[in-house]
Amino acid sequence: AQSVSQHNHHVILSEAASLELGCNYSYGGTVNLFWYVQYPGQHLQLLLKYFSGDPLVKGIKGFEAEFIKSKFSFNLRKPSVQWSDTAEYFCAVSAGSSNTGKLIFGQGTTLQVKP
Amino acid sequence: AAGVIQSPRHLIKEKRETATLKCYPIPRHDTVYWYQQGPGQDPQFLISFYEKMQSDKGSIPDRFSAQQFSDYHSELNMSSLELGDSALYFCASSLGDAGTSGVDEQFFGPGTRLTVL
């Protein structure tokens, strides 16, 4: 069965620090990869997605992620975080021979940015 | 821009009661997904519909049923509610059948917070 693992459950950073959140998935075939953000009390919003092509994907709000197929990874990065980036971050995968688009989510990473 | 609408936003029920959650997808979106997010947990896929037909099924209890109507809105019906059903229920919509036209981005609604007492 497909699974998604996020290494960091809780990350605390100061403003302007660099961010990298790890995400690994288990599936040997073609995958579609996503990072979603959930601000406190709000719904999930798409940060970025990878379907094919350039493995370095740029998303909204200065976020980017790199798909490394050999490592089954899709890590999220931001060079300089802001207080407003405080949120829950979810990595998600959709995959399978009969891909219906359902998302398998990681456990989430809570990011707290101190002003 | 129009977003996914879910109603109600909050719902409080007693054990063994029933609940109906509604989801109105973005206009022209024909695919709907339902997810359950327990406290401090990641969203878990429940069920999805494409063009009013069930397209996939996840960890949805037999006590739950869902359908998609001709106007593409969807309803999640939950019976014999248990304390463990307390969660945030998200609906997401997308355009097209992932199996034929490729996976597309899912847009999430604000969720319905269900509390079972």
Short mmCIF file of C-alpha atoms in Angstrom, two decimals:
data_model
loop_
_atom_site.label_atom_id
_atom_site.label_comp_id
_atom_site.label_asym_id
_atom_site.label_seq_id
_atom_site.Cartn_x
_atom_site.Cartn_y
_atom_site.Cartn_z
CA ALA A 1 0.00 0.00 0.00
CA GLN A 2 1.11 3.53 -0.66
CA SER A 3 2.31 5.56 2.27
CA VAL A 4 3.78 8.97 2.87
CA SER A 5 6.21 9.79 5.64
CA GLN A 6 7.10 13.24 6.88
CA HIS A 7 10.21 13.22 9.02
CA ASN A 8 9.63 16.34 11.08
CA HIS A 9 6.52 16.54 13.18
CA HIS A 10 7.20 19.89 14.78
CA VAL A 11 9.65 22.48 13.56
CA ILE A 12 10.41 25.78 15.27
CA LEU A 13 12.35 28.43 13.39
CA SER A 14 13.14 32.08 13.74
CA GLU A 15 12.14 34.49 11.00
CA ALA A 16 14.55 34.56 8.05
CA ALA A 17 15.79 31.06 8.78
CA SER A 18 15.80 28.53 5.96
CA LEU A 19 13.29 25.71 5.92
CA GLU A 20 13.43 22.18 4.64
CA LEU A 21 10.67 19.68 5.38
CA GLY A 22 11.28 16.09 4.45
CA CYS A 23 8.78 13.87 2.65
CA ASN A 24 9.25 10.30 1.49
CA TYR A 25 6.72 8.07 -0.18
CA SER A 26 6.51 4.39 -0.85
CA TYR A 27 5.35 3.50 -4.33
CA GLY A 28 7.42 2.20 -7.19
CA GLY A 29 5.38 3.49 -10.08
CA THR A 30 4.43 6.88 -11.43
CA VAL A 31 3.40 9.31 -8.74
CA ASN A 32 1.95 12.77 -8.52
CA LEU A 33 3.21 14.76 -5.58
CA PHE A 34 1.75 17.67 -3.67
CA TRP A 35 2.44 19.92 -0.73
CA TYR A 36 -0.55 21.45 1.01
CA VAL A 37 -0.57 24.06 3.77
CA GLN A 38 -3.22 24.44 6.44
CA TYR A 39 -3.19 27.72 8.30
CA PRO A 40 -4.80 27.71 11.74
CA GLY A 41 -8.54 27.28 11.43
CA GLN A 42 -8.45 27.20 7.65
CA HIS A 43 -8.76 24.63 4.91
CA LEU A 44 -6.02 22.95 2.96
CA GLN A 45 -4.40 25.06 0.27
CA LEU A 46 -2.11 23.83 -2.46
CA LEU A 47 1.45 25.11 -2.22
CA LEU A 48 2.86 23.26 -5.18
CA LYS A 49 2.55 20.09 -7.21
CA TYR A 50 4.67 17.80 -9.33
CA PHE A 51 3.24 15.72 -12.15
CA SER A 52 6.15 15.41 -14.57
CA GLY A 53 9.01 17.38 -16.11
CA ASP A 54 11.45 19.55 -14.19
CA PRO A 55 11.89 17.91 -10.79
CA LEU A 56 12.42 21.29 -9.16
CA VAL A 57 8.99 22.78 -8.67
CA LYS A 58 8.26 26.31 -7.61
CA GLY A 59 5.08 27.11 -5.76
CA ILE A 60 3.37 30.01 -4.11
CA LYS A 61 4.78 32.22 -1.37
CA GLY A 62 8.39 31.43 -2.22
CA PHE A 63 8.17 27.70 -1.59
CA GLU A 64 9.81 25.11 -3.78
CA ALA A 65 10.22 21.36 -3.73
CA GLU A 66 12.52 18.89 -5.41
CA PHE A 67 11.44 15.47 -6.61
CA ILE A 68 14.26 12.95 -6.32
CA LYS A 69 12.96 9.75 -7.82
CA SER A 70 15.90 7.61 -6.68
CA LYS A 71 15.25 8.63 -3.08
CA PHE A 72 11.44 8.56 -3.30
CA SER A 73 11.54 12.04 -1.84
CA PHE A 74 9.78 15.34 -2.37
CA ASN A 75 11.23 17.77 0.15
CA LEU A 76 9.80 21.24 0.64
CA ARG A 77 12.12 24.23 0.95
CA LYS A 78 11.96 27.94 1.55
CA PRO A 79 15.11 30.06 1.84
CA SER A 80 13.72 32.54 4.35
CA VAL A 81 10.60 31.90 6.41
CA GLN A 82 8.23 34.52 7.74
CA TRP A 83 6.04 34.57 10.81
CA SER A 84 3.04 34.19 8.50
CA ASP A 85 4.35 30.77 7.40
CA THR A 86 3.29 29.35 10.75
CA ALA A 87 0.98 26.51 9.75
CA GLU A 88 0.61 22.77 9.27
CA TYR A 89 2.26 21.36 6.14
CA PHE A 90 1.15 18.16 4.49
CA CYS A 91 2.89 16.18 1.80
CA ALA A 92 0.54 14.10 -0.34
CA VAL A 93 0.76 11.54 -3.10
CA SER A 94 -1.64 10.22 -5.67
CA ALA A 95 -0.54 7.14 -7.52
CA GLY A 96 -1.42 3.70 -8.69
CA SER A 97 -2.14 1.86 -11.86
CA SER A 98 -5.72 3.07 -11.79
CA ASN A 99 -5.11 6.48 -10.35
CA THR A 100 -8.40 8.02 -9.32
CA GLY A 101 -6.70 11.04 -7.88
CA LYS A 102 -7.25 10.19 -4.22
CA LEU A 103 -4.59 11.71 -2.04
CA ILE A 104 -2.56 9.84 0.54
CA PHE A 105 -1.30 12.34 3.09
CA GLY A 106 1.71 12.33 5.34
CA GLN A 107 1.32 12.90 9.06
CA GLY A 108 1.91 16.61 8.69
CA THR A 109 4.56 18.95 10.03
CA THR A 110 3.68 21.81 12.32
CA LEU A 111 5.86 24.81 11.57
CA GLN A 112 6.13 27.53 14.15
CA VAL A 113 7.99 30.66 13.12
CA LYS A 114 9.07 32.96 15.91
CA PRO A 115 9.09 36.68 15.11
CA ALA B 1 -13.30 32.98 -7.57
CA ALA B 2 -15.86 30.46 -6.42
CA GLY B 3 -14.58 27.87 -4.00
CA VAL B 4 -15.80 24.59 -2.62
CA ILE B 5 -18.70 25.09 -0.25
CA GLN B 6 -19.44 22.79 2.62
CA SER B 7 -22.40 22.84 4.94
CA PRO B 8 -22.86 22.91 7.76
CA ARG B 9 -19.56 24.24 9.03
CA HIS B 10 -20.16 22.88 12.49
CA LEU B 11 -22.36 20.04 13.63
CA ILE B 12 -22.98 18.59 17.05
CA LYS B 13 -24.69 15.24 17.36
CA GLU B 14 -25.36 12.64 20.00
CA LYS B 15 -24.16 9.06 19.79
CA ARG B 16 -26.30 6.86 17.54
CA GLU B 17 -27.74 9.86 15.71
CA THR B 18 -27.40 10.48 12.00
CA ALA B 19 -25.73 13.34 10.17
CA THR B 20 -25.67 14.58 6.61
CA LEU B 21 -22.79 16.66 5.30
CA LYS B 22 -23.06 18.53 2.04
CA CYS B 23 -20.45 19.58 -0.47
CA TYR B 24 -20.88 21.93 -3.41
CA PRO B 25 -17.91 21.72 -5.80
CA ILE B 26 -16.43 24.54 -7.79
CA PRO B 27 -18.61 25.21 -10.86
CA ARG B 28 -17.80 22.82 -13.73
CA HIS B 29 -15.88 20.48 -11.43
CA ASP B 30 -17.26 16.98 -11.84
CA THR B 31 -15.13 15.08 -9.33
CA VAL B 32 -15.62 15.16 -5.59
CA TYR B 33 -13.47 13.63 -2.85
CA TRP B 34 -14.28 13.23 0.85
CA TYR B 35 -11.60 13.14 3.55
CA GLN B 36 -11.76 12.73 7.32
CA GLN B 37 -9.24 14.47 9.54
CA GLY B 38 -9.22 13.41 13.18
CA PRO B 39 -7.72 15.66 15.87
CA GLY B 40 -4.00 16.06 15.24
CA GLN B 41 -4.06 13.60 12.37
CA ASP B 42 -3.59 13.74 8.63
CA PRO B 43 -6.60 13.68 6.31
CA GLN B 44 -7.76 10.19 5.42
CA PHE B 45 -9.47 9.50 2.10
CA LEU B 46 -13.03 8.23 2.44
CA ILE B 47 -14.67 8.12 -0.97
CA SER B 48 -14.76 9.87 -4.34
CA PHE B 49 -17.15 10.39 -7.20
CA TYR B 50 -16.75 11.24 -10.85
CA GLU B 51 -19.76 12.12 -12.98
CA LYS B 52 -22.13 10.91 -10.28
CA MET B 53 -20.52 7.48 -10.08
CA GLN B 54 -18.34 6.26 -7.23
CA SER B 55 -14.78 6.25 -8.51
CA ASP B 56 -12.83 5.11 -5.47
CA LYS B 57 -13.37 4.04 -1.91
CA GLY B 58 -11.08 4.30 1.05
CA SER B 59 -11.42 3.70 4.76
CA ILE B 60 -15.09 4.59 4.94
CA PRO B 61 -17.15 2.76 7.57
CA ASP B 62 -20.19 0.81 6.43
CA ARG B 63 -22.28 3.19 8.55
CA PHE B 64 -21.38 5.96 6.10
CA SER B 65 -22.72 6.36 2.61
CA ALA B 66 -22.34 9.05 0.01
CA GLN B 67 -23.58 10.05 -3.38
CA GLN B 68 -23.11 12.69 -6.03
CA PHE B 69 -26.16 14.31 -7.52
CA SER B 70 -26.98 15.54 -11.01
CA ASP B 71 -25.78 19.06 -10.14
CA TYR B 72 -22.49 17.49 -8.95
CA HIS B 73 -22.98 18.35 -5.32
CA SER B 74 -22.30 15.50 -2.95
CA GLU B 75 -23.68 14.38 0.39
CA LEU B 76 -22.03 12.23 3.01
CA ASN B 77 -24.57 10.42 5.18
CA MET B 78 -23.41 9.12 8.53
CA SER B 79 -25.54 6.88 10.70
CA SER B 80 -25.20 5.37 14.16
CA LEU B 81 -22.65 8.01 15.03
CA GLU B 82 -19.86 7.07 17.40
CA LEU B 83 -17.58 9.23 19.51
CA GLY B 84 -14.71 8.32 17.20
CA ASP B 85 -16.49 9.93 14.26
CA SER B 86 -15.72 13.35 15.72
CA ALA B 87 -13.47 14.92 13.14
CA LEU B 88 -13.11 17.53 10.46
CA TYR B 89 -14.63 16.32 7.21
CA PHE B 90 -13.19 17.88 4.08
CA CYS B 91 -14.62 17.82 0.63
CA ALA B 92 -12.41 18.53 -2.38
CA SER B 93 -13.30 18.96 -6.01
CA SER B 94 -11.40 18.71 -9.25
CA LEU B 95 -12.07 18.76 -12.95
CA GLY B 96 -12.01 15.58 -14.96
CA ASP B 97 -11.53 11.91 -14.33
CA ALA B 98 -8.03 11.27 -13.03
CA GLY B 99 -8.08 7.82 -14.55
CA THR B 100 -8.60 9.03 -18.09
CA SER B 101 -7.54 12.63 -18.37
CA GLY B 102 -4.85 12.68 -15.79
CA VAL B 103 -4.73 13.81 -12.21
CA ASP B 104 -5.72 17.36 -11.60
CA GLU B 105 -5.40 19.63 -8.61
CA GLN B 106 -7.94 19.18 -5.85
CA PHE B 107 -9.46 22.25 -4.29
CA PHE B 108 -10.50 21.81 -0.70
CA GLY B 109 -13.50 23.21 1.08
CA PRO B 110 -13.38 24.70 4.59
CA GLY B 111 -14.58 21.47 6.15
CA THR B 112 -17.40 20.46 8.45
CA ARG B 113 -16.40 19.98 12.05
CA LEU B 114 -18.49 17.15 13.46
CA THR B 115 -18.61 16.66 17.20
CA VAL B 116 -20.28 13.55 18.55
CA LEU B 117 -21.24 13.70 22.23
#
